[in-house]
Amino acid sequence: MDAQKLHSIRHECATLKDGSPHPSRPQIPVVVGQETWSRIHALFRELLASANSNIDLDIDPLAAVWSDALTDLCMFVRNAAAMDQSNQAAANSADIVSDIISTIRVSLRCEMTYPEAKKCGAAAGQALSNMATNNKPLQRQLMESEIRDCKSPIESIYVYLLASTNSKTNMAGLMLILNTIKDDDSLSKLLCTTETGQMLAGRVGEMFGESNDDEADEKTMLYVILEEIIQRGHLTLLLTTDPALEAYGLLNALAVYCNENPGSLV
């Protein structure tokens, strides 16, 4: 893709983002038409194909423009999914979830090189989290493909989100995990009994143990996830005989839980 073509796509993506459903734009219909979703999918595919072929994300000066275009598309998806739940199904039928997952992977691989890529990863994580909110079929699909059937734990999209150096991306990953396991015993158990799931839950425990700010939103989110695991009796599935940072965090969360629920048996 040449520079002129990329800048043209970047302009179209920015226009789409500025016209996305949002509380600050009440004049814009909240339901997005299927034609628009198809166009967004086509733009995702063209941009992602460029990343796989003729844009070197480590050295190409066009990489920032490419990343900004993807960010705008992700922000459109994030806004539309939050504004009306029917947009989730329409976007999913256009294969937008696959586009978002690919965007997370490619952007977070180069977030240390480009600040634009870090912003893109956060927007993509937020878009995926919003797509999965109150969407049990998608939550189950993601848990099965990215946790149960994941051949390499470090390739799980959940692990990508929590491994990011951007706290906004981390929060999107935590929200996605919480929305998925909350009030769902089978998915909570799946998280705690698979290799990838245990690695992910261990990372949550490690982050909880490392955090010194009890008032931080991230620590609150971490605790709520661990509380869900504790309440369902799945914590023992995560604890091993080997001391580790994540074990410290998990036990710390258990202590907090017992302190807040003195009559509970865990």
CSV table of C-alpha atoms in Angstrom, one decimal:
chain,number,residue,atom,x,y,z
A,1,MET,CA,0.0,0.0,0.0
A,2,ASP,CA,1.5,3.3,-1.0
A,3,ALA,CA,1.4,6.5,1.1
A,4,GLN,CA,-1.4,8.2,-0.8
A,5,LYS,CA,-3.6,5.1,-0.4
A,6,LEU,CA,-2.9,4.8,3.3
A,7,HIS,CA,-3.6,8.4,4.0
A,8,SER,CA,-6.9,8.1,2.1
A,9,ILE,CA,-7.9,5.1,4.3
A,10,ARG,CA,-6.8,7.0,7.4
A,11,HIS,CA,-9.1,9.9,6.5
A,12,GLU,CA,-12.0,7.5,5.9
A,13,CYS,CA,-11.4,5.8,9.3
A,14,ALA,CA,-11.3,9.1,11.1
A,15,THR,CA,-14.6,10.2,9.4
A,16,LEU,CA,-16.2,6.9,10.5
A,17,LYS,CA,-15.0,7.4,14.1
A,18,ASP,CA,-16.3,10.9,14.2
A,19,GLY,CA,-19.7,9.7,13.0
A,20,SER,CA,-19.9,6.8,15.4
A,21,PRO,CA,-22.8,6.5,17.9
A,22,HIS,CA,-22.0,8.3,21.1
A,23,PRO,CA,-23.8,10.1,23.9
A,24,SER,CA,-22.2,13.3,22.8
A,25,ARG,CA,-23.7,12.9,19.3
A,26,PRO,CA,-27.4,12.3,19.9
A,27,GLN,CA,-28.2,13.2,16.3
A,28,ILE,CA,-26.5,10.0,15.1
A,29,PRO,CA,-28.6,6.8,15.0
A,30,VAL,CA,-27.4,4.3,17.6
A,31,VAL,CA,-27.9,1.3,15.4
A,32,VAL,CA,-25.3,0.8,12.7
A,33,GLY,CA,-26.3,-0.6,9.4
A,34,GLN,CA,-24.9,-3.8,8.0
A,35,GLU,CA,-23.4,-1.9,5.0
A,36,THR,CA,-21.3,0.2,7.3
A,37,TRP,CA,-20.1,-2.9,9.2
A,38,SER,CA,-19.1,-4.6,5.9
A,39,ARG,CA,-17.1,-1.5,5.0
A,40,ILE,CA,-15.4,-1.4,8.4
A,41,HIS,CA,-14.5,-5.1,8.0
A,42,ALA,CA,-13.0,-4.3,4.5
A,43,LEU,CA,-10.9,-1.5,6.0
A,44,PHE,CA,-9.7,-3.7,8.8
A,45,ARG,CA,-8.7,-6.4,6.3
A,46,GLU,CA,-6.8,-4.0,4.0
A,47,LEU,CA,-4.9,-2.4,6.9
A,48,LEU,CA,-4.1,-5.8,8.6
A,49,ALA,CA,-2.9,-7.2,5.2
A,50,SER,CA,-0.5,-4.3,4.9
A,51,ALA,CA,1.0,-5.1,8.3
A,52,ASN,CA,1.6,-8.6,7.2
A,53,SER,CA,3.2,-7.6,3.9
A,54,ASN,CA,4.6,-4.2,2.9
A,55,ILE,CA,4.7,-2.2,6.1
A,56,ASP,CA,7.7,-2.9,8.4
A,57,LEU,CA,6.3,-1.9,11.8
A,58,ASP,CA,9.8,-1.4,13.2
A,59,ILE,CA,11.1,1.1,10.7
A,60,ASP,CA,8.4,2.3,8.3
A,61,PRO,CA,7.4,6.0,8.9
A,62,LEU,CA,3.9,5.1,7.7
A,63,ALA,CA,3.4,2.8,10.7
A,64,ALA,CA,2.1,5.6,12.8
A,65,VAL,CA,-0.5,6.5,10.1
A,66,TRP,CA,-1.5,2.8,9.8
A,67,SER,CA,-1.9,2.5,13.6
A,68,ASP,CA,-4.0,5.6,13.8
A,69,ALA,CA,-6.3,4.3,11.2
A,70,LEU,CA,-6.8,1.0,13.0
A,71,THR,CA,-7.4,3.0,16.3
A,72,ASP,CA,-10.2,4.9,14.7
A,73,LEU,CA,-11.9,1.7,13.5
A,74,CYS,CA,-11.6,0.2,17.0
A,75,MET,CA,-13.0,3.3,18.5
A,76,PHE,CA,-16.0,3.1,16.2
A,77,VAL,CA,-16.6,-0.5,17.2
A,78,ARG,CA,-16.1,0.3,20.9
A,79,ASN,CA,-18.6,3.2,20.8
A,80,ALA,CA,-21.2,1.3,18.7
A,81,ALA,CA,-21.1,-1.8,20.9
A,82,ALA,CA,-21.6,0.3,24.0
A,83,MET,CA,-24.5,2.3,22.6
A,84,ASP,CA,-26.7,-0.6,21.4
A,85,GLN,CA,-26.5,-4.3,21.9
A,86,SER,CA,-27.9,-5.1,18.5
A,87,ASN,CA,-24.6,-3.7,17.1
A,88,GLN,CA,-22.8,-6.6,18.7
A,89,ALA,CA,-24.6,-9.2,16.6
A,90,ALA,CA,-24.3,-7.1,13.4
A,91,ALA,CA,-20.6,-6.5,13.9
A,92,ASN,CA,-20.0,-10.2,14.7
A,93,SER,CA,-21.8,-11.3,11.5
A,94,ALA,CA,-19.3,-9.1,9.6
A,95,ASP,CA,-16.4,-10.9,11.3
A,96,ILE,CA,-15.4,-7.7,13.3
A,97,VAL,CA,-14.4,-9.8,16.3
A,98,SER,CA,-11.7,-11.5,14.3
A,99,ASP,CA,-10.5,-8.2,13.0
A,100,ILE,CA,-10.3,-6.8,16.6
A,101,ILE,CA,-8.3,-9.8,17.8
A,102,SER,CA,-5.9,-9.5,15.0
A,103,THR,CA,-5.5,-5.8,15.7
A,104,ILE,CA,-4.7,-6.5,19.3
A,105,ARG,CA,-2.0,-9.0,18.4
A,106,VAL,CA,-0.3,-6.9,15.8
A,107,SER,CA,-0.5,-3.6,17.7
A,108,LEU,CA,0.7,-4.9,21.1
A,109,ARG,CA,3.7,-6.5,19.5
A,110,CYS,CA,5.1,-3.1,18.6
A,111,GLU,CA,3.7,-0.9,21.4
A,112,MET,CA,7.1,-0.3,22.7
A,113,THR,CA,8.2,1.2,19.4
A,114,TYR,CA,5.2,3.4,18.6
A,115,PRO,CA,3.0,5.3,21.1
A,116,GLU,CA,0.3,5.1,18.4
A,117,ALA,CA,0.4,1.3,18.6
A,118,LYS,CA,0.0,1.5,22.4
A,119,LYS,CA,-3.2,3.6,21.9
A,120,CYS,CA,-4.4,1.2,19.2
A,121,GLY,CA,-4.0,-1.8,21.5
A,122,ALA,CA,-6.0,-0.1,24.2
A,123,ALA,CA,-8.8,0.9,21.8
A,124,ALA,CA,-8.9,-2.6,20.4
A,125,GLY,CA,-9.1,-4.1,23.9
A,126,GLN,CA,-11.9,-1.8,24.9
A,127,ALA,CA,-13.7,-2.7,21.7
A,128,LEU,CA,-13.5,-6.4,22.4
A,129,SER,CA,-14.6,-5.9,26.0
A,130,ASN,CA,-17.6,-3.9,24.9
A,131,MET,CA,-18.5,-6.5,22.2
A,132,ALA,CA,-18.5,-9.2,24.9
A,133,THR,CA,-20.5,-7.3,27.5
A,134,ASN,CA,-23.8,-9.1,28.2
A,135,ASN,CA,-22.9,-11.3,25.2
A,136,LYS,CA,-22.7,-14.8,26.6
A,137,PRO,CA,-22.3,-16.6,23.2
A,138,LEU,CA,-19.2,-14.4,22.4
A,139,GLN,CA,-17.9,-14.8,26.0
A,140,ARG,CA,-18.1,-18.6,25.7
A,141,GLN,CA,-16.6,-18.5,22.2
A,142,LEU,CA,-13.6,-16.5,23.4
A,143,MET,CA,-13.0,-18.6,26.5
A,144,GLU,CA,-13.1,-21.8,24.4
A,145,SER,CA,-10.9,-20.5,21.6
A,146,GLU,CA,-8.4,-18.4,23.6
A,147,ILE,CA,-8.3,-20.4,26.9
A,148,ARG,CA,-9.5,-24.0,26.4
A,149,ASP,CA,-8.2,-24.7,22.9
A,150,CYS,CA,-5.2,-22.3,22.9
A,151,LYS,CA,-2.1,-24.3,22.0
A,152,SER,CA,0.3,-21.7,23.3
A,153,PRO,CA,-0.7,-19.8,26.5
A,154,ILE,CA,1.4,-16.7,25.5
A,155,GLU,CA,-0.7,-16.4,22.3
A,156,SER,CA,-4.0,-16.1,24.1
A,157,ILE,CA,-5.6,-12.7,23.5
A,158,TYR,CA,-6.3,-12.4,27.2
A,159,VAL,CA,-2.6,-12.8,28.0
A,160,TYR,CA,-1.8,-10.2,25.4
A,161,LEU,CA,-4.1,-7.7,27.1
A,162,LEU,CA,-2.7,-8.3,30.6
A,163,ALA,CA,0.9,-8.2,29.3
A,164,SER,CA,0.6,-4.8,27.8
A,165,THR,CA,2.5,-1.9,29.2
A,166,ASN,CA,-0.6,0.3,28.9
A,167,SER,CA,-2.9,0.3,32.0
A,168,LYS,CA,-5.9,1.1,29.8
A,169,THR,CA,-5.3,-2.1,27.9
A,170,ASN,CA,-4.9,-4.1,31.1
A,171,MET,CA,-8.2,-2.7,32.4
A,172,ALA,CA,-9.9,-3.7,29.2
A,173,GLY,CA,-8.5,-7.3,29.6
A,174,LEU,CA,-9.6,-7.4,33.2
A,175,MET,CA,-13.1,-6.2,32.4
A,176,LEU,CA,-13.4,-8.9,29.7
A,177,ILE,CA,-12.4,-11.6,32.2
A,178,LEU,CA,-14.8,-10.4,34.8
A,179,ASN,CA,-17.7,-10.1,32.4
A,180,THR,CA,-17.0,-13.6,31.2
A,181,ILE,CA,-16.7,-15.5,34.5
A,182,LYS,CA,-19.2,-13.4,36.6
A,183,ASP,CA,-22.2,-15.6,37.6
A,184,ASP,CA,-21.0,-18.4,35.3
A,185,ASP,CA,-19.6,-21.4,37.2
A,186,SER,CA,-18.6,-23.3,34.1
A,187,LEU,CA,-16.5,-20.5,32.6
A,188,SER,CA,-15.0,-19.7,36.0
A,189,LYS,CA,-13.9,-23.3,36.4
A,190,LEU,CA,-12.6,-23.4,32.8
A,191,LEU,CA,-10.4,-20.4,33.7
A,192,CYS,CA,-9.0,-22.3,36.7
A,193,THR,CA,-8.5,-25.7,35.2
A,194,THR,CA,-6.7,-25.1,31.9
A,195,GLU,CA,-3.0,-24.3,31.3
A,196,THR,CA,-3.7,-21.0,29.7
A,197,GLY,CA,-6.5,-20.1,32.2
A,198,GLN,CA,-4.3,-20.9,35.2
A,199,MET,CA,-1.5,-18.8,33.7
A,200,LEU,CA,-4.0,-15.9,33.2
A,201,ALA,CA,-5.5,-16.3,36.7
A,202,GLY,CA,-2.0,-16.4,38.1
A,203,ARG,CA,-1.2,-13.2,36.4
A,204,VAL,CA,-4.3,-11.6,38.0
A,205,GLY,CA,-3.1,-12.8,41.4
A,206,GLU,CA,0.4,-11.5,40.7
A,207,MET,CA,-0.9,-8.1,39.6
A,208,PHE,CA,-3.0,-7.9,42.8
A,209,GLY,CA,0.0,-8.8,45.0
A,210,GLU,CA,2.2,-6.2,43.3
A,211,SER,CA,-0.3,-3.3,43.6
A,212,ASN,CA,0.2,-1.1,46.6
A,213,ASP,CA,-2.6,1.3,45.8
A,214,ASP,CA,-5.7,-0.1,47.5
A,215,GLU,CA,-7.9,2.8,46.1
A,216,ALA,CA,-6.8,2.2,42.5
A,217,ASP,CA,-9.5,1.1,40.0
A,218,GLU,CA,-7.3,-1.6,38.7
A,219,LYS,CA,-6.7,-3.2,42.1
A,220,THR,CA,-10.5,-3.1,42.7
A,221,MET,CA,-11.1,-4.9,39.4
A,222,LEU,CA,-8.4,-7.5,40.2
A,223,TYR,CA,-10.0,-8.2,43.6
A,224,VAL,CA,-13.5,-8.5,42.1
A,225,ILE,CA,-12.2,-11.2,39.7
A,226,LEU,CA,-10.4,-13.1,42.4
A,227,GLU,CA,-13.5,-12.7,44.7
A,228,GLU,CA,-15.6,-14.4,42.0
A,229,ILE,CA,-13.1,-17.3,41.8
A,230,ILE,CA,-13.0,-17.6,45.6
A,231,GLN,CA,-16.8,-17.6,46.0
A,232,ARG,CA,-17.1,-20.5,43.5
A,233,GLY,CA,-14.5,-22.6,45.4
A,234,HIS,CA,-12.0,-22.6,42.6
A,235,LEU,CA,-9.1,-20.9,44.3
A,236,THR,CA,-7.6,-24.2,45.4
A,237,LEU,CA,-7.3,-25.1,41.7
A,238,LEU,CA,-4.8,-22.3,41.3
A,239,LEU,CA,-2.6,-22.8,44.4
A,240,THR,CA,0.5,-25.0,44.0
A,241,THR,CA,3.1,-26.2,46.5
A,242,ASP,CA,5.7,-23.9,44.8
A,243,PRO,CA,5.9,-20.4,46.2
A,244,ALA,CA,5.3,-17.8,43.6
A,245,LEU,CA,4.4,-14.1,43.2
A,246,GLU,CA,0.9,-15.1,41.9
A,247,ALA,CA,0.4,-17.4,44.9
A,248,TYR,CA,1.2,-14.5,47.2
A,249,GLY,CA,-1.4,-12.3,45.4
A,250,LEU,CA,-4.0,-15.1,45.5
A,251,LEU,CA,-3.6,-15.7,49.2
A,252,ASN,CA,-3.6,-11.9,49.8
A,253,ALA,CA,-7.0,-11.7,48.0
A,254,LEU,CA,-8.2,-14.7,50.1
A,255,ALA,CA,-7.2,-12.9,53.3
A,256,VAL,CA,-9.1,-9.8,52.2
A,257,TYR,CA,-12.1,-11.9,51.3
A,258,CYS,CA,-12.1,-13.6,54.7
A,259,ASN,CA,-11.8,-10.3,56.5
A,260,GLU,CA,-14.8,-8.9,54.6
A,261,ASN,CA,-16.8,-12.1,55.0
A,262,PRO,CA,-15.9,-13.4,58.5
A,263,GLY,CA,-18.6,-16.1,58.5
A,264,SER,CA,-17.7,-17.6,55.2
A,265,LEU,CA,-16.1,-21.0,54.5
A,266,VAL,CA,-13.8,-21.0,51.5
